[in-house]
mmCIF file of C-alpha atoms and ligand atoms in Angstrom:
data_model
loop_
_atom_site.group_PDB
_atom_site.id
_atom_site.type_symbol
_atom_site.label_atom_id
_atom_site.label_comp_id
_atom_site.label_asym_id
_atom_site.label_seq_id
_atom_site.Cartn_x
_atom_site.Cartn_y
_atom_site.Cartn_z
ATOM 1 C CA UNK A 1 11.500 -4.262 -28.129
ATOM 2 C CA UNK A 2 12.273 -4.647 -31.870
ATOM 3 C CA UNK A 3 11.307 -1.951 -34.143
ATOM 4 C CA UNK A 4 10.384 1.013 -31.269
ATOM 5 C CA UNK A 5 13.497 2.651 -29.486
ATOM 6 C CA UNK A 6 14.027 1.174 -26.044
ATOM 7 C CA UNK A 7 12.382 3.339 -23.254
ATOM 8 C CA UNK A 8 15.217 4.616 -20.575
ATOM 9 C CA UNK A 9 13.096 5.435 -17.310
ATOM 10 C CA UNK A 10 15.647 7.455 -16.343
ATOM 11 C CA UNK A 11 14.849 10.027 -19.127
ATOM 12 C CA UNK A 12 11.187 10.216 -18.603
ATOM 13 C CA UNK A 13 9.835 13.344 -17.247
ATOM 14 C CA UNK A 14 7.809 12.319 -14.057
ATOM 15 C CA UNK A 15 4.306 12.703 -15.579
ATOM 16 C CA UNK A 16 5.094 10.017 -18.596
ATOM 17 C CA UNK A 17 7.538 8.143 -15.622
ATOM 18 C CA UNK A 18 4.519 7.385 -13.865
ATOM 19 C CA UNK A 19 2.314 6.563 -17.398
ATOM 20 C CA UNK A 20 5.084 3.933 -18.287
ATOM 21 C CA UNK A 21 5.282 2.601 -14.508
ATOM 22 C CA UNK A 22 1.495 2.116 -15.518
ATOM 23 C CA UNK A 23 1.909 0.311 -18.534
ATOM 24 C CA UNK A 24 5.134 -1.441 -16.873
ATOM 25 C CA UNK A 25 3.146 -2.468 -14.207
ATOM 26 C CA UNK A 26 0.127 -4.204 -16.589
ATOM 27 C CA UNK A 27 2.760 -6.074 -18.231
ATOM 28 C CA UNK A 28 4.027 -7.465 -14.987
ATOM 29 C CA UNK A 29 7.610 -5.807 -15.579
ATOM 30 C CA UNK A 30 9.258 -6.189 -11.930
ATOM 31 C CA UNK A 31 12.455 -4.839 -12.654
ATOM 32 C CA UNK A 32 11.156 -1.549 -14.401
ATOM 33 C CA UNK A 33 8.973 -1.068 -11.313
ATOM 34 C CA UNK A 34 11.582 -1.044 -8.605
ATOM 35 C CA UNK A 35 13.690 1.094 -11.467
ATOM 36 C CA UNK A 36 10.906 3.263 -11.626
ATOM 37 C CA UNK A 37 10.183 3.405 -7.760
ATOM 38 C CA UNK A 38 13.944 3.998 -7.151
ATOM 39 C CA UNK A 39 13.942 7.003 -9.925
ATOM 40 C CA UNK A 40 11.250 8.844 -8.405
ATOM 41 C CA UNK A 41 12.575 8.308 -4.693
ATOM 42 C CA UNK A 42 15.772 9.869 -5.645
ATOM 43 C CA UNK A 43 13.851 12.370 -7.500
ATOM 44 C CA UNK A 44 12.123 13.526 -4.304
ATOM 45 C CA UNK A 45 8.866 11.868 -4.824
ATOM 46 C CA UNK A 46 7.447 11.033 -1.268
ATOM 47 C CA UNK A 47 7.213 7.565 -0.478
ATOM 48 C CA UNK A 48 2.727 7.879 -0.434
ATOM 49 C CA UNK A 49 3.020 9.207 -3.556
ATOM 50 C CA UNK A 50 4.763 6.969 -5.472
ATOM 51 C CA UNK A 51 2.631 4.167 -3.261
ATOM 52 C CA UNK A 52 -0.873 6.207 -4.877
ATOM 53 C CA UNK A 53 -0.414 7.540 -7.899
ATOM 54 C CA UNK A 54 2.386 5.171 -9.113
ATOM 55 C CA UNK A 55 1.453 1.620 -8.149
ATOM 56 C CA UNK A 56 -2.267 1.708 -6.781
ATOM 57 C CA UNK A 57 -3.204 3.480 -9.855
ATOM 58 C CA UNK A 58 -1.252 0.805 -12.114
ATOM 59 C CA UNK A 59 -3.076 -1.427 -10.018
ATOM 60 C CA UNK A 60 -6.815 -0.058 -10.855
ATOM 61 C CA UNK A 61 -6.175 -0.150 -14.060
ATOM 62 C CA UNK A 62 -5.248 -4.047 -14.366
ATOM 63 C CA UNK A 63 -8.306 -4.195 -12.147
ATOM 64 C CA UNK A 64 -10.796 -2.881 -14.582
ATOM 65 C CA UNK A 65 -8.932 -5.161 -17.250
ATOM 66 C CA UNK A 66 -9.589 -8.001 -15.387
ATOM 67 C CA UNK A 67 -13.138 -7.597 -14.642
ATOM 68 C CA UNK A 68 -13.565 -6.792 -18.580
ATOM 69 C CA UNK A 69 -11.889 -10.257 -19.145
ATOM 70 C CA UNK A 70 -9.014 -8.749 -20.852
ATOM 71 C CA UNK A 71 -6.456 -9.658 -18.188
ATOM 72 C CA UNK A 72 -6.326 -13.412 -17.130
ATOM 73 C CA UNK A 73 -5.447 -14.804 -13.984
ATOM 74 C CA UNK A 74 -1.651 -15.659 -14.961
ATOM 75 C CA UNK A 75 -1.303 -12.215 -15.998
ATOM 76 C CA UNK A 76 -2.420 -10.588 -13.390
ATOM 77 C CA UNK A 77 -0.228 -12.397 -10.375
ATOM 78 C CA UNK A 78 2.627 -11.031 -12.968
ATOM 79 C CA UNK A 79 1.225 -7.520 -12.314
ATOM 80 C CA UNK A 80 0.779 -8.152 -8.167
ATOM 81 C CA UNK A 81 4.486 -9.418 -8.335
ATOM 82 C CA UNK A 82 5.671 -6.417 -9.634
ATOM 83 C CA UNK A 83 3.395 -4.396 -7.439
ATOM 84 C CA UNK A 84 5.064 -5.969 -4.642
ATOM 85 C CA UNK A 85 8.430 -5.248 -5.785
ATOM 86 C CA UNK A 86 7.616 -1.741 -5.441
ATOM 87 C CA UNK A 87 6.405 -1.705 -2.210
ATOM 88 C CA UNK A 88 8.823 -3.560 -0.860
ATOM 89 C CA UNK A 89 11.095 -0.475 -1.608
ATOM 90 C CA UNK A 90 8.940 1.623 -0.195
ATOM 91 C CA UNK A 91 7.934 0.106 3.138
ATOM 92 C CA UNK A 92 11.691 0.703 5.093
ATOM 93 C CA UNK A 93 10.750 4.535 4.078
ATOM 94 C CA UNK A 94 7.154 4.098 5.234
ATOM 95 C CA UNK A 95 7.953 2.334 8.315
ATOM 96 C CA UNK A 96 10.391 4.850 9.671
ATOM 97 C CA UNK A 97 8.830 8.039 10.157
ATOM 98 C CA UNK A 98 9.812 8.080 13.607
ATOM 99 C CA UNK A 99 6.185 8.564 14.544
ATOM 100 C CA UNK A 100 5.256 7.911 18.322
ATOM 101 C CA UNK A 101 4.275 4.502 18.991
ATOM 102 C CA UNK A 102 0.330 3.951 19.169
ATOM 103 C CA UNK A 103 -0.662 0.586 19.582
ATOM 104 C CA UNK A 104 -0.782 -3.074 18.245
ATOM 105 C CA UNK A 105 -2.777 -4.239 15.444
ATOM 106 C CA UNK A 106 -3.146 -8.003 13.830
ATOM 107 C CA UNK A 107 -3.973 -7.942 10.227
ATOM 108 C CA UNK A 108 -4.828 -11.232 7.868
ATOM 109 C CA UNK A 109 -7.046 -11.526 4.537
ATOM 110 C CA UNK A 110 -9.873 -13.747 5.183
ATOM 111 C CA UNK A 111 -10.900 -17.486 4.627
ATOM 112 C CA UNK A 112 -11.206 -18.546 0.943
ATOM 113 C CA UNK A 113 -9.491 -14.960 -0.222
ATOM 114 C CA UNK A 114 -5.620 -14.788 -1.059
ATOM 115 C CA UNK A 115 -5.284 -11.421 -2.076
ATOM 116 C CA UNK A 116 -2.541 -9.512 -0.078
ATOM 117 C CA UNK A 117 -1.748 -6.920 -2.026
ATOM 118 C CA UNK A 118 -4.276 -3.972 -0.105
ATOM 119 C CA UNK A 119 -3.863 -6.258 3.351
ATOM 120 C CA UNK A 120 0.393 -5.449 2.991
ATOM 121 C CA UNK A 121 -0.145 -1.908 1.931
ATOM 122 C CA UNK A 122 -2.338 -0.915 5.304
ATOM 123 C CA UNK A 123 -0.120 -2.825 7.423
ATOM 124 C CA UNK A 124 3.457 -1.179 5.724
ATOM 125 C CA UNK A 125 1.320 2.175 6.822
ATOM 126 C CA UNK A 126 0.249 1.701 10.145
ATOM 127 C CA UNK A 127 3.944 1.073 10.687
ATOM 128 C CA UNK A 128 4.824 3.790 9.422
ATOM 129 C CA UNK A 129 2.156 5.592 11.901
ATOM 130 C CA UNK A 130 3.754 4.131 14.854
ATOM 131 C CA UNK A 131 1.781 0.696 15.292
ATOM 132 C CA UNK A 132 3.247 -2.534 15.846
ATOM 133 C CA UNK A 133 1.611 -4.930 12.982
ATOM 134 C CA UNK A 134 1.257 -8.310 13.419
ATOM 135 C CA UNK A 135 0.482 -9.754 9.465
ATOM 136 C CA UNK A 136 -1.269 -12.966 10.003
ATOM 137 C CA UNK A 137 -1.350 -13.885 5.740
ATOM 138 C CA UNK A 138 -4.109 -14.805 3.829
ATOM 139 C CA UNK A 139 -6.817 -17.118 3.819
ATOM 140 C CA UNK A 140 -7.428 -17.225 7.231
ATOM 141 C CA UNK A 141 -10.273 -19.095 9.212
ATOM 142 C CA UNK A 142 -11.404 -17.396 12.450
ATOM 143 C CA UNK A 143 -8.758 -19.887 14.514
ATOM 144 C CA UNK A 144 -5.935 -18.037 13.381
ATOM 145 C CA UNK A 145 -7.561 -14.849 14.256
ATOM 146 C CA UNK A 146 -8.805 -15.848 17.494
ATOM 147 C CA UNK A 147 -4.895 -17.216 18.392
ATOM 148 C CA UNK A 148 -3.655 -14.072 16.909
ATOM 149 C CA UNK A 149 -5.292 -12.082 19.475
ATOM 150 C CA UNK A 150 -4.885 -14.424 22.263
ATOM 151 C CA UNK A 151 -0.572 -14.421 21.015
ATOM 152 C CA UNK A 152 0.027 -10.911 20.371
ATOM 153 C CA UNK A 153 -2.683 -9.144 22.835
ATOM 154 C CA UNK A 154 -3.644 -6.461 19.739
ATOM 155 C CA UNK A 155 -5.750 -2.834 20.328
ATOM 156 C CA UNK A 156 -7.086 -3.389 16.647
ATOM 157 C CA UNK A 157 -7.925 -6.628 14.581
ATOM 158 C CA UNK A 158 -7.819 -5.995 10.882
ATOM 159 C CA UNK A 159 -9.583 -8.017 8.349
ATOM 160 C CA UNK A 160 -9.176 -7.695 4.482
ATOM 161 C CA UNK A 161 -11.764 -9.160 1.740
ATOM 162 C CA UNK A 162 -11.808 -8.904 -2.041
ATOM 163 C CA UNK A 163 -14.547 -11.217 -3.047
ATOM 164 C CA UNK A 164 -18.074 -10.876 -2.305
ATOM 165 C CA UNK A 165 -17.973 -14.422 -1.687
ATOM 166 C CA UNK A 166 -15.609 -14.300 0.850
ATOM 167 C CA UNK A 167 -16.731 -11.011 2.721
ATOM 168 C CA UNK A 168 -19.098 -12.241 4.806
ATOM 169 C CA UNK A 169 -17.033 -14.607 6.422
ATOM 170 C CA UNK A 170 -16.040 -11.250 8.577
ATOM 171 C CA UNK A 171 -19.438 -11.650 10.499
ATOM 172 C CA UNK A 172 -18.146 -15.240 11.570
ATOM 173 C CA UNK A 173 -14.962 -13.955 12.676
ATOM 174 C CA UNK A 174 -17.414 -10.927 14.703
ATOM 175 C CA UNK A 175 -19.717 -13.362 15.903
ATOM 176 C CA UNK A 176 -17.339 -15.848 17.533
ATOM 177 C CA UNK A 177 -15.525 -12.696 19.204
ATOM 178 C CA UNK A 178 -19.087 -12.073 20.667
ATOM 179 C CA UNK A 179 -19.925 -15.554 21.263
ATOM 180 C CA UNK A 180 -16.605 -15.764 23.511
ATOM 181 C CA UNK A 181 -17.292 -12.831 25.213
ATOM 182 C CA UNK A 182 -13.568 -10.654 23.940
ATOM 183 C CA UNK A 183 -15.753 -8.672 21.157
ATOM 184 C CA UNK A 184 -15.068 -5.463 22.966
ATOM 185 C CA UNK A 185 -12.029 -6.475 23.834
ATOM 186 C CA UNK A 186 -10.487 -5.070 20.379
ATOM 187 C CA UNK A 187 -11.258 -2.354 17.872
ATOM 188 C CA UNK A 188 -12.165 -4.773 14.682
ATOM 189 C CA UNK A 189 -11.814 -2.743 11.208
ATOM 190 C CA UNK A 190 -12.373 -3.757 8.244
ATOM 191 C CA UNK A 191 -11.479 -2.941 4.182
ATOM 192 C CA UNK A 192 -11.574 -4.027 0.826
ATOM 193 C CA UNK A 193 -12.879 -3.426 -2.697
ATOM 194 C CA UNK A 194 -16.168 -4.645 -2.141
ATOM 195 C CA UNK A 195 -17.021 -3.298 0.922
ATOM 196 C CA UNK A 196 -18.816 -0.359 2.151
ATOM 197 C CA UNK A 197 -19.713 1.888 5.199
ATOM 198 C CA UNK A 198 -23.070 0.118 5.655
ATOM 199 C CA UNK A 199 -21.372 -3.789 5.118
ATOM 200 C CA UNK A 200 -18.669 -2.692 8.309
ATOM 201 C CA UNK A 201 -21.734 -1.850 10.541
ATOM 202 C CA UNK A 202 -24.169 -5.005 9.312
ATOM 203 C CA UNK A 203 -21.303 -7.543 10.150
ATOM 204 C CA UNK A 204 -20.700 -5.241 13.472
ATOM 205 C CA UNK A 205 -17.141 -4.015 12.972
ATOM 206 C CA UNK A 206 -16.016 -0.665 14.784
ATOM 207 C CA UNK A 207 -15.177 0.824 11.416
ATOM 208 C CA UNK A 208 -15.047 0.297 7.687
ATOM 209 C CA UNK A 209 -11.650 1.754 6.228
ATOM 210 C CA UNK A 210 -11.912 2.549 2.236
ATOM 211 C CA UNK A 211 -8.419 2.887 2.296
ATOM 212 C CA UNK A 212 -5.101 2.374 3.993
ATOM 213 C CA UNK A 213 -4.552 6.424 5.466
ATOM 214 C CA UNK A 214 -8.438 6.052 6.286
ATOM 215 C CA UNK A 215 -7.132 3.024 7.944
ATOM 216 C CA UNK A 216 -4.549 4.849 9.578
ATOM 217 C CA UNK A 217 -6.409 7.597 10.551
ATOM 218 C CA UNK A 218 -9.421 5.628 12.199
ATOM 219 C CA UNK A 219 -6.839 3.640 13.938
ATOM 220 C CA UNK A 220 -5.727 6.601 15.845
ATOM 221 C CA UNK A 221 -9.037 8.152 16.014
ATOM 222 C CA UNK A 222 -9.820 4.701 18.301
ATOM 223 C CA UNK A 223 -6.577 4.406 20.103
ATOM 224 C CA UNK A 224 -6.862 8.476 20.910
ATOM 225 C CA UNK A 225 -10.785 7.623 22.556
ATOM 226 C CA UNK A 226 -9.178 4.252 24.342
ATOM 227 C CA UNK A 227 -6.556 6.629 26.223
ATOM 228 C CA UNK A 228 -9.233 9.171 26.874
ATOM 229 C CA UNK A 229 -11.473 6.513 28.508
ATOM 230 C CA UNK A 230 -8.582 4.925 30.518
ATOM 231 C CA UNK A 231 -7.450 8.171 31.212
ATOM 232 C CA UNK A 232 -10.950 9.021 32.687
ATOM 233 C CA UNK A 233 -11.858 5.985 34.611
HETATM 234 CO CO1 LIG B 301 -8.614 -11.003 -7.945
HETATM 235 N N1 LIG B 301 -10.410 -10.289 -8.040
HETATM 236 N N2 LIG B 301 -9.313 -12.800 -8.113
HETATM 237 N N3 LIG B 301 -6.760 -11.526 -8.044
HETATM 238 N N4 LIG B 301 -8.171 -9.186 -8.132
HETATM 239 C C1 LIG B 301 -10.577 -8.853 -7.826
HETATM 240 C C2 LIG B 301 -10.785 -8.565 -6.359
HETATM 241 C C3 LIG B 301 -11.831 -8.514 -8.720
HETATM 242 C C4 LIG B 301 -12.637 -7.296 -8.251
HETATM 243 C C5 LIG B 301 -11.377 -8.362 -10.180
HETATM 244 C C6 LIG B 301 -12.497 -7.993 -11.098
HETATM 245 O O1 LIG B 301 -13.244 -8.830 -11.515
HETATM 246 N N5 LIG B 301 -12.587 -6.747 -11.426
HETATM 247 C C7 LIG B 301 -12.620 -9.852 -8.629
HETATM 248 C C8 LIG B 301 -13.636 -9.955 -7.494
HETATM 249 C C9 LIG B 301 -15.067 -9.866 -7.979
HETATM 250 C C10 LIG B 301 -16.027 -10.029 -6.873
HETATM 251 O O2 LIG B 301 -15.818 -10.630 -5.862
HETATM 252 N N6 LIG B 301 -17.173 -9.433 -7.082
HETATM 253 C C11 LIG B 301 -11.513 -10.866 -8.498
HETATM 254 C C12 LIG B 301 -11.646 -12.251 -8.768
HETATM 255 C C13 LIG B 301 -12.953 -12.699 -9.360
HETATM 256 C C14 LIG B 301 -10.590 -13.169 -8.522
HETATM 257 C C15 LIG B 301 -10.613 -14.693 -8.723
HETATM 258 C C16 LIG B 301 -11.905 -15.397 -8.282
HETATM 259 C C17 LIG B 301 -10.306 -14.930 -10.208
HETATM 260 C C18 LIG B 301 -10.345 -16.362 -10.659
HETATM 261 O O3 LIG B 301 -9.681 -17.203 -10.140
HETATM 262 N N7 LIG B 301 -11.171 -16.581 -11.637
HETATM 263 C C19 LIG B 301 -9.384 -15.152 -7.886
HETATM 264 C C20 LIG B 301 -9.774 -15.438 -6.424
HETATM 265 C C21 LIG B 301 -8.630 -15.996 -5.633
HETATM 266 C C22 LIG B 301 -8.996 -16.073 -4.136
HETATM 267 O O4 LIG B 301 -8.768 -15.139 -3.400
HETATM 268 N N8 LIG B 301 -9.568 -17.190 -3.707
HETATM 269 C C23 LIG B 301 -8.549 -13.921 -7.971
HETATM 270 C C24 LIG B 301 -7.149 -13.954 -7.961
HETATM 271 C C25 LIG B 301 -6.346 -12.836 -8.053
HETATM 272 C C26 LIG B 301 -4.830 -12.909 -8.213
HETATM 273 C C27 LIG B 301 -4.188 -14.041 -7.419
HETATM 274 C C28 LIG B 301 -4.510 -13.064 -9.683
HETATM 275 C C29 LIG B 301 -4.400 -11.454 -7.767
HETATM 276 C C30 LIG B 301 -4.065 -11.347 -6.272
HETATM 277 C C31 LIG B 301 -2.595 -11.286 -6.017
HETATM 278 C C32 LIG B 301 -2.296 -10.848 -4.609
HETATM 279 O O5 LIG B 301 -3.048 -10.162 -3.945
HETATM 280 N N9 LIG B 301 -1.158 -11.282 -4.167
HETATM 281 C C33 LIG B 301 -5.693 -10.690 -8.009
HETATM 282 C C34 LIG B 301 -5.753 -9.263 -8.093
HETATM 283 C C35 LIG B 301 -4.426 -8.532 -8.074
HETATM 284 C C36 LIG B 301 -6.979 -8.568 -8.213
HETATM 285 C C37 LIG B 301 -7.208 -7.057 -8.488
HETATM 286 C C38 LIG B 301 -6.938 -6.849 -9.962
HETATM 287 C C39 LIG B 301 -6.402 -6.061 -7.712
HETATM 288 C C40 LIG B 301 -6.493 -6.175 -6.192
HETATM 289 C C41 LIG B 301 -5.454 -5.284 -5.600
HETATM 290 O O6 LIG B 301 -4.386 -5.750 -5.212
HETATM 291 N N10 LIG B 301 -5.727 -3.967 -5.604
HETATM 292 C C42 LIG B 301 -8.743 -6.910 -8.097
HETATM 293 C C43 LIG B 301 -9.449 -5.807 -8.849
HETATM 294 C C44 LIG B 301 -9.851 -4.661 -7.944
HETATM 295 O O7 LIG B 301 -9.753 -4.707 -6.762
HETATM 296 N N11 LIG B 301 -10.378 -3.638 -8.565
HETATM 297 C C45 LIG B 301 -9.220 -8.312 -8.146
HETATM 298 C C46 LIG B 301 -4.773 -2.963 -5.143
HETATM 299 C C47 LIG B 301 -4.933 -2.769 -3.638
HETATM 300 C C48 LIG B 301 -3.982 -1.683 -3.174
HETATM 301 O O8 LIG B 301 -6.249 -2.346 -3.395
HETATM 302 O O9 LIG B 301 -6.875 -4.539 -2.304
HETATM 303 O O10 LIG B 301 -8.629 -2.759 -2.727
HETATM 304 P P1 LIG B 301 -7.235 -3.109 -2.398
HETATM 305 O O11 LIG B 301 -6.867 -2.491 -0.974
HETATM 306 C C49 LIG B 301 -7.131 -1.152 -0.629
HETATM 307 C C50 LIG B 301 -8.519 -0.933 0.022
HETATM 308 O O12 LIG B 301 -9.485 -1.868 -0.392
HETATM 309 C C51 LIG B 301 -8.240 -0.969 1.495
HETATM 310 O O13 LIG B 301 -6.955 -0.377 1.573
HETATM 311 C C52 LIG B 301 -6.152 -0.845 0.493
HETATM 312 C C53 LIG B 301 -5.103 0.178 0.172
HETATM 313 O O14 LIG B 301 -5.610 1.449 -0.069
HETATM 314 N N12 LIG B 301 -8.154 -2.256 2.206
HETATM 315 C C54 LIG B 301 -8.231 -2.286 3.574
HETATM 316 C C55 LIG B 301 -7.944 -3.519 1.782
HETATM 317 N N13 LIG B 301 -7.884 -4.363 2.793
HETATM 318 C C56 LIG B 301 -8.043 -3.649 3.924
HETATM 319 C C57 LIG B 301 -8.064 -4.030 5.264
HETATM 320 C C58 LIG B 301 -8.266 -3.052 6.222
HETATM 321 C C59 LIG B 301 -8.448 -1.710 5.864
HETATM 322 C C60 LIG B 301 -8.427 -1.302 4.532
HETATM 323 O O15 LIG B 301 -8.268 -3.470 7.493
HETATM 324 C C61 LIG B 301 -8.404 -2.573 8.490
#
């Protein structure tokens, strides 16, 4: 910064703290967002918060740039690095609620899509609700789900898509379930930008999740009717 004085975070009152984590966050500025993160922690902030209006809010608004061809690609990975150095401050506090454990979930992005960044943030909360996550990456082709499942024995399968192009390779993944006969085996939700209620039920998922504490919460919702039916049969 040359002729403007130099912005100490620290100093900010929380309303323009989270405005420059915002602009901090556009311009891919790591460091300022863990300084940021780490300001409002020990400023009482809860953990979701900071996660919401913070960093998912920075994050919508490089999102709008981007579609408007303002942000490039380069520019934007800058931006998702210094998302993720936020959140990875924030998931120890997520994780350790001490809630009651609930059940096991696998999570992975899809085939042809590499974004992570809404895949890591349901998975850091489910762990924080008490579920063991297995995080099976990115661009993954139905094998790796299919081995996932057969490795870690999961209640829920997960899947994560932020293309329209690459969306619809969640029907293969339901389809081969069916095909192999394991389809009710698992609770299969699913999430991401582009998706909607009607999308989750047309490529035959249990549930669409429009965001992570939906996520959460219809992953309990299923676990609490699996219990009832064992517990009635
Ligand atoms: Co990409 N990208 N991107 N991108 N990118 C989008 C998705 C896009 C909407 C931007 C835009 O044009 N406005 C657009 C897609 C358009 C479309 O398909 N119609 C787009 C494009 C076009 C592309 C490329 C094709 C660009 C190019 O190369 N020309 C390319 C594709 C690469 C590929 O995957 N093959 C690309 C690349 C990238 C980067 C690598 C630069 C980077 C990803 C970095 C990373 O993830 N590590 C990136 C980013 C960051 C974005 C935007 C800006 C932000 C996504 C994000 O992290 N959001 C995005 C714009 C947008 O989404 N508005 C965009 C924050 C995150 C917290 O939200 O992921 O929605 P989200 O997750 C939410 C919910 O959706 C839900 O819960 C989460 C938390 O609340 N959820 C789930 C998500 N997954 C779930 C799974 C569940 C449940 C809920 O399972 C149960």
């Amino acid at each position: 910064m040359s002729d403007e004085e130099e912005i100490i975070l620290s100093e900010l009152p929380d309303d323009e703290l989270v405005l420059q984590m915002h602009d901090d966050l556009y311009d891919g500025l790591k460091e300022e967002i863990e300084e940021g993160t780490n300001i409002l922690l020990e400023r009482g902030w809860q953990p979701y918060d900071i996660l919401t209006k913070a960093l998912v809010e920075g994050m919508r608004i490089v999102g709008e740039d981007f579609r408007d061809g303002i942000l490039f690609v380069p520019e934007v990975l800058l931006s998702a690095n210094a998302m993720k150095g936020g959140m990875a401050i924030l998931r120890p506090l997520l994780a350790e609620t001490g809630a009651p454990k609930q059940g096991k979930m696998v999570i992975g992005t899809v085939k042809g899509d590499i974004h992570d960044i809404g895949k890591n943030l349901v998975g850091m909360m489910m762990e924080g609700a008490g579920f063991d996550v297995v995080d099976i990456g990115i661009n993954n082709p139905v094998e790796n789900y299919l081995e996932a499942m057969e490795e870690h024995e999961p209640d829920i399968v997960g899947m994560s898509a932020l293309l329209t192009t690459t969306m619809p390779y969640m029907k293969v993944v339901i389809d081969t379930m069916i095909e192999k006969g394991i389809r009710d085996d698992y609770t299969v939700l699913v999430g991401g930008a582009p998706l909607n209620e009607e999308f989750g039920e047309a490529v035959g998922a249990d549930a669409y999740c429009r965001d992570a504490a939906v996520a959460v919460e219809t992953a309990k919702d299923f676990m609490a009717r699996k219990h009832n039916q064992r517990a009635s049969a």
